[in-house]
Amino acid sequence: MISKNMLAALSLSPVIMAAAVQGAPMKAEMIVQIPPIELRAAGSLKTAMNEIIAAYQAQSQTSVAAQYAPSGLLLKRIQEGEKVDIFASANMKHPQALVDVGQGKAVQMFARNQLCAIVQDNVPVTSTNLLDTLLDPKIKVGISTPKADPAGDYAWAVFAKAEAVKPNAQLELETKALQLTGGPESAKPPKDRNPYGWVMENKQADIFLTYCTNAVLAKKEVPSLKVIDLPQELAVGADYGLVVLQGANNAATPLAEFILSAKGQAILTHYGFQPPAK
């Protein structure tokens, strides 16, 4: 005859099932499953944030379920009802939009970035002649998709700055720029490939404007690429903000605090991010 313990075990996890069958006492905490912290973060954060999560899980024994995508697309998913505890964006605007409608608590800047140019090795360019090269009709200029991906918005900010250097430069650059990444219809790279390294390896662009942290990762995958700093007159910085959503998992705030802590900041710095402005 099947015992009551065995019947109960059939509806439980394998570990608990074994305990029930063997007659081991089952404490209440054994059958309480704590849901993971649902983290959504900008794609440019993936490598650094995965390391931060690993460090946090090791010290807290708390599970984190992370997904990465362009910040604008993540914002849309949250606005449409996706259950998220923490949103880490590549700008301050998107998390602030959630705070403004009561979906989030205060936005905190946790990192900064800069835009750089990833360049094919056969393109003769320096910071000094970068704008002239971008305007060259023969040069294919790649960017991320504005509005869907803040990296695209920052690229357009570069184009706006170019207007002050050369009349009509903004319109020329916005017209010729190829929106190759960060949009809902953008081609997806193979798994575990840096999207910018993949785009450049496939010669989809001669120059690609993206975050300096992305540029470094792309060059690691495709060593022939060059990374060029933007000249001061075109330089654009990116402020990254995070927000803990209303009704979030109680464990979300400690993770947000860890990201802002010395340990979390050291990991971000290792991957080329700058600390938040004081």
Phi, psi and omega in degrees: 000140180281129181284163177298323178300319182292321178298319178295322183297329183297337181261004183251178179292162181304321181295315181291325178301315181297320180296319182293316181298322183277359177081014180287144179293139180252115177279157183301322184293341180293330186255004177269117179262117179276123182293149179290159173286125180270108181251132173238129186220154177303144181302328180293346181267353194307307184296312181292317184291325177299323178290321177298315180298317180299318179295319181292317180296326181294325183266342185248343185060026178256135181275140179234129176253108185251141171228146184235140180192170174304139188301322180296323178289324177295319178302315180299318179298318179294317180297332180273003172112003179297136181282114182225142178262317180229135177240118179248111189251157177276010171212176177267339186295314185293312176295328179295327178299326178287321178297320184298335180252015175080013180270348183218163176272200184294141176279136178238127174288132182235352180195163174227158181217174176226158173271141175230172175249126170268130189230139174295147187294342181266006179259114181281100184216146173229175176301325184294317183256017184300314183297315178300321180291319177300325182277348179299123182302336182278347184267125176274123182253123179254144175217171171277173186277115178303150181077312177286324184228119180306332178301325176291321177297320179292325177297320177294329175295324175298316180298322178295321177293327180298330181299326179287341180267318180223119179304140179075000181296322183299311181296318180300316183289318179297326181287320185273339186298134179264121181273092192262340184222167168083357179259164181297335181254006181295144176298138182264134177287164175301156180305138177070013174261141172292126185299329183281321174298320180294315179300315183288322179299327179269012173059032178283342178213153173271324177225135178234127178266120179205183179296146178300324179296320176295321182297319179297317179294323178296318181292329176297323179281324183233085188301338181288344180292153175249148176243121184244130174287143175288144176295159186306322184289346178247356188298135178225130178257161181233124176261127182260131180236147175236154179218140171269125185284154175298139181074018183290158170312136181301337181277357184291318183298316176301325177292317178300319179294325178294320178300323181275350183285172179301321180295313180296318181293326178296322178293316179299318179296322179301327181266012172097000176283153177260152180293157179297152179296141179282000000 
